[in-house]
CSV table of C-alpha atoms and ligand atoms in Angstrom, one decimal:
chain,number,residue,atom,x,y,z
A,664,MET,CA,-51.3,-24.3,-7.3
A,665,LYS,CA,-50.2,-27.5,-9.0
A,666,ARG,CA,-49.2,-28.2,-12.5
A,667,ASP,CA,-48.2,-31.3,-14.5
A,668,LEU,CA,-45.2,-30.7,-16.7
A,669,PRO,CA,-44.9,-33.8,-18.9
A,670,GLU,CA,-42.0,-32.4,-21.0
A,671,PRO,CA,-39.5,-29.5,-20.9
A,672,GLU,CA,-41.7,-27.4,-23.2
A,673,ALA,CA,-44.4,-27.5,-20.5
A,674,THR,CA,-41.9,-26.2,-18.0
A,675,GLU,CA,-41.1,-23.3,-20.4
A,676,ALA,CA,-44.8,-22.6,-21.1
A,677,PHE,CA,-45.5,-22.4,-17.3
A,678,ALA,CA,-42.6,-20.0,-16.9
A,679,GLN,CA,-44.1,-17.8,-19.7
A,680,GLN,CA,-47.5,-17.8,-18.0
A,681,LEU,CA,-45.9,-16.7,-14.7
A,682,GLY,CA,-44.0,-14.0,-16.7
A,683,ALA,CA,-47.3,-12.7,-18.2
A,684,ALA,CA,-48.9,-12.6,-14.7
A,685,LEU,CA,-46.1,-10.7,-13.0
A,686,PRO,CA,-46.4,-6.9,-12.6
A,687,ALA,CA,-44.4,-4.5,-14.7
A,688,ASP,CA,-42.3,-3.6,-11.7
A,689,THR,CA,-40.6,-6.7,-10.2
A,690,ALA,CA,-37.8,-4.8,-8.4
A,691,GLY,CA,-37.3,-6.5,-5.1
A,692,TRP,CA,-39.3,-9.6,-5.9
A,693,THR,CA,-37.8,-13.0,-5.2
A,694,LEU,CA,-38.8,-16.4,-6.7
A,695,LEU,CA,-37.3,-19.5,-5.0
A,696,LEU,CA,-36.7,-22.4,-7.4
A,697,GLU,CA,-36.6,-25.7,-5.5
A,698,GLY,CA,-36.1,-29.2,-6.6
A,699,GLU,CA,-33.4,-31.8,-6.8
A,700,LEU,CA,-30.6,-32.1,-9.4
A,701,GLY,CA,-32.1,-31.9,-12.8
A,702,ALA,CA,-35.6,-31.1,-11.7
A,703,GLY,CA,-35.9,-28.2,-14.2
A,704,LYS,CA,-35.0,-25.1,-12.2
A,705,SER,CA,-32.7,-23.7,-14.8
A,706,THR,CA,-35.1,-24.6,-17.6
A,707,PHE,CA,-37.8,-22.5,-15.8
A,708,ALA,CA,-35.5,-19.6,-15.1
A,709,ARG,CA,-34.1,-19.5,-18.7
A,710,ALA,CA,-37.7,-19.4,-20.1
A,711,LEU,CA,-38.6,-16.6,-17.8
A,712,ILE,CA,-35.5,-14.6,-18.6
A,713,ARG,CA,-36.2,-15.0,-22.3
A,714,PHE,CA,-39.8,-14.1,-21.8
A,715,PHE,CA,-38.7,-10.8,-20.5
A,716,GLY,CA,-36.7,-10.1,-23.6
A,717,HIS,CA,-33.3,-11.7,-23.3
A,718,GLY,CA,-32.2,-13.2,-26.6
A,719,GLY,CA,-28.8,-14.7,-25.9
A,720,ALA,CA,-27.5,-17.6,-23.8
A,721,VAL,CA,-28.5,-18.1,-20.2
A,722,PRO,CA,-25.3,-19.6,-18.6
A,723,SER,CA,-25.6,-21.4,-15.3
A,724,PRO,CA,-24.7,-19.2,-12.4
A,725,THR,CA,-23.3,-22.2,-10.4
A,726,TYR,CA,-19.8,-20.7,-10.3
A,727,THR,CA,-20.4,-17.0,-10.7
A,728,LEU,CA,-23.4,-17.3,-8.1
A,729,VAL,CA,-25.2,-14.4,-9.8
A,730,GLU,CA,-25.8,-13.7,-13.5
A,731,PRO,CA,-27.4,-10.3,-14.1
A,732,TYR,CA,-29.8,-9.4,-17.0
A,733,ASP,CA,-30.5,-5.8,-17.8
A,734,LEU,CA,-33.7,-6.1,-19.8
A,735,PRO,CA,-36.2,-3.5,-21.0
A,736,GLY,CA,-37.8,-2.0,-17.9
A,737,ARG,CA,-36.5,-4.8,-15.6
A,738,VAL,CA,-33.4,-6.2,-14.1
A,739,ILE,CA,-33.2,-9.9,-13.4
A,740,TYR,CA,-30.7,-11.7,-11.2
A,741,HIS,CA,-30.3,-15.4,-11.8
A,742,VAL,CA,-28.8,-16.8,-8.6
A,743,ASP,CA,-27.6,-20.3,-8.0
A,744,LEU,CA,-26.7,-21.1,-4.4
A,745,TYR,CA,-25.7,-24.8,-5.0
A,746,ARG,CA,-22.1,-24.1,-3.9
A,747,VAL,CA,-23.0,-21.9,-1.0
A,748,SER,CA,-22.7,-23.8,2.3
A,749,GLU,CA,-23.4,-21.1,4.8
A,750,GLU,CA,-25.8,-18.2,4.9
A,751,GLU,CA,-22.8,-16.0,5.8
A,752,GLU,CA,-21.6,-16.4,2.2
A,753,LEU,CA,-24.7,-14.5,1.0
A,754,ARG,CA,-23.0,-11.3,2.3
A,755,TYR,CA,-20.0,-11.9,0.0
A,756,LEU,CA,-22.4,-12.5,-2.8
A,757,GLY,CA,-23.8,-9.0,-2.2
A,758,TRP,CA,-27.4,-10.0,-1.7
A,759,THR,CA,-28.4,-6.6,-0.6
A,760,GLU,CA,-27.1,-5.1,-3.8
A,761,LEU,CA,-29.7,-7.2,-5.8
A,762,GLU,CA,-32.6,-5.1,-4.4
A,763,ASP,CA,-33.2,-3.4,-7.7
A,764,GLY,CA,-34.0,-6.6,-9.5
A,765,PHE,CA,-36.1,-9.7,-9.8
A,766,ARG,CA,-34.2,-12.5,-8.1
A,767,LEU,CA,-34.6,-16.0,-9.4
A,768,VAL,CA,-32.9,-18.3,-6.9
A,769,GLU,CA,-31.9,-21.9,-7.5
A,770,TRP,CA,-31.0,-24.0,-4.4
A,771,PRO,CA,-32.5,-21.5,-1.9
A,772,ASP,CA,-32.4,-24.1,0.8
A,773,ARG,CA,-28.7,-23.3,1.1
A,774,ALA,CA,-29.8,-20.0,2.8
A,775,PRO,CA,-33.0,-20.9,4.8
A,776,GLY,CA,-33.4,-17.2,5.8
A,777,LEU,CA,-34.3,-16.3,2.3
A,778,ALA,CA,-37.8,-17.7,2.4
A,779,ALA,CA,-38.9,-15.1,5.0
A,780,ASN,CA,-38.5,-12.3,2.5
A,781,ALA,CA,-39.3,-14.2,-0.7
A,782,ASP,CA,-42.5,-13.8,-2.7
A,783,LEU,CA,-42.9,-17.0,-4.6
A,784,ARG,CA,-41.8,-20.6,-4.2
A,785,LEU,CA,-41.8,-23.0,-7.1
A,786,ARG,CA,-41.2,-26.7,-6.2
A,787,LEU,CA,-40.3,-29.0,-9.1
A,788,ALA,CA,-40.3,-32.8,-8.5
A,789,TYR,CA,-39.7,-35.8,-10.8
A,790,SER,CA,-42.9,-37.6,-11.9
A,791,GLY,CA,-42.3,-40.4,-14.4
A,792,SER,CA,-40.4,-38.9,-17.3
A,793,GLY,CA,-41.9,-35.5,-16.5
A,794,ARG,CA,-42.2,-33.2,-13.5
A,795,ASP,CA,-44.8,-32.0,-11.1
A,796,ALA,CA,-44.8,-28.3,-10.2
A,797,SER,CA,-46.2,-26.6,-7.2
A,798,LEU,CA,-46.3,-22.8,-7.0
A,799,GLU,CA,-46.9,-21.1,-3.7
A,800,GLY,CA,-47.2,-17.4,-2.7
A,801,LEU,CA,-45.0,-16.6,0.3
A,802,SER,CA,-45.8,-12.9,0.6
A,803,GLU,CA,-49.1,-11.1,0.2
A,804,ARG,CA,-48.3,-9.9,-3.3
A,805,GLY,CA,-47.1,-13.4,-4.1
A,806,ARG,CA,-50.3,-15.0,-2.9
A,807,VAL,CA,-52.4,-12.6,-4.9
A,808,LEU,CA,-50.4,-13.4,-8.0
A,809,VAL,CA,-50.7,-17.2,-7.6
A,810,GLU,CA,-54.5,-16.8,-7.1
A,811,THR,CA,-54.7,-14.8,-10.3
A,812,LEU,CA,-52.7,-17.4,-12.2
A,813,ALA,CA,-54.8,-20.2,-10.8
A,814,GLU,CA,-58.0,-18.5,-11.9
A,815,THR,CA,-56.6,-17.9,-15.4
A,816,GLN,CA,-55.7,-21.6,-15.5
A,817,SER,CA,-59.2,-22.8,-14.5
A,818,GLU,CA,-60.7,-20.7,-17.3
A,819,ASP,CA,-58.6,-22.7,-20.0
B,1015,ATP,N1,-41.1,-30.9,-17.4
B,1015,ATP,C1,-40.0,-31.6,-17.8
B,1015,ATP,N2,-40.1,-32.9,-18.1
B,1015,ATP,C2,-39.0,-33.6,-18.5
B,1015,ATP,N3,-37.8,-33.1,-18.5
B,1015,ATP,C3,-37.6,-31.8,-18.1
B,1015,ATP,C4,-38.7,-31.0,-17.7
B,1015,ATP,N4,-38.3,-29.8,-17.4
B,1015,ATP,C5,-36.9,-29.8,-17.6
B,1015,ATP,N5,-36.5,-31.0,-18.1
B,1015,ATP,C6,-35.2,-31.5,-18.4
B,1015,ATP,O1,-34.4,-31.8,-17.2
B,1015,ATP,C7,-33.0,-31.5,-17.5
B,1015,ATP,C8,-32.4,-30.7,-16.3
B,1015,ATP,O2,-33.0,-29.5,-16.4
B,1015,ATP,P1,-32.4,-28.2,-15.6
B,1015,ATP,O3,-31.0,-28.1,-15.9
B,1015,ATP,O4,-33.3,-27.1,-15.9
B,1015,ATP,O5,-32.5,-28.7,-14.1
B,1015,ATP,P2,-32.0,-28.0,-12.8
B,1015,ATP,O6,-33.0,-28.2,-11.7
B,1015,ATP,O7,-31.6,-26.6,-13.0
B,1015,ATP,O8,-30.7,-28.8,-12.4
B,1015,ATP,P3,-29.5,-28.4,-11.4
B,1015,ATP,O9,-29.9,-29.0,-10.1
B,1015,ATP,O10,-28.3,-29.2,-12.0
B,1015,ATP,O11,-29.3,-27.0,-11.5
B,1015,ATP,C9,-32.9,-30.9,-18.8
B,1015,ATP,O12,-32.5,-31.8,-19.8
B,1015,ATP,C10,-34.3,-30.4,-19.1
B,1015,ATP,O13,-34.6,-30.3,-20.5
B,1016,MG,MG1,-29.8,-25.4,-12.6
C-alpha cells in the first residue's frame, strides 16, 4: 500500500495506524525500515515506540546498534544497521537474542538475509518537501496485516 506523507506529523500518524493494526503479540515480528539518509525511518520508529507506551526519549541506535524497550505486554528492539558492513556482524549484535521482541530495523539492506524472515517492509522516499511511503507484507501474517490496513484506509 502507498501513502503520501507531506510532513513529519503524517509519518507519525501512519506509524500510529500501523501500531493500532498490529496484533497484541508481536514477539518475533520484524519491520524493515528502508530509505535514504533522512527519509524518516527514525521518525516512524519513534512514533511506533511511543504508540506502544514509551514516554521518554528514543535515542538513535546508530552506535549501540540496538536500543531495547520493555513496554507493557511487548518488547521492542530498535535496530540501526547503518554501521554494519557485513552480515557476519549480526552475530555479534546477538540477533537471535532478539526473538522475544518486535524488531524495527533501519538500514536492513546492510544484511540482505534479513528480508527472508521479515514480516513488513516500509519504504520511505523523498517527494518534494514530503515523503512517499510504501508498505509491503513480506510474510503471510504481514500480508494479512497490510490488507487490513489498506481496507481501513479506503473506508476513511
Ligand atoms: N513525511 C515527512 N515529510 C517531511 N519531513 C519529514 C517527514 N518525515 C520525517 N521528516 C523529517 O526528516 C528528517 C529526518 O528524519 P529521520 O531522522 O527520521 O530520518 P532517518 O531516515 O531515520 O535518517 P537516517 O538515515 O539518518 O537514520 C527529520 O527532520 C524529520 O522530521
Ligand atoms: Mg534514523
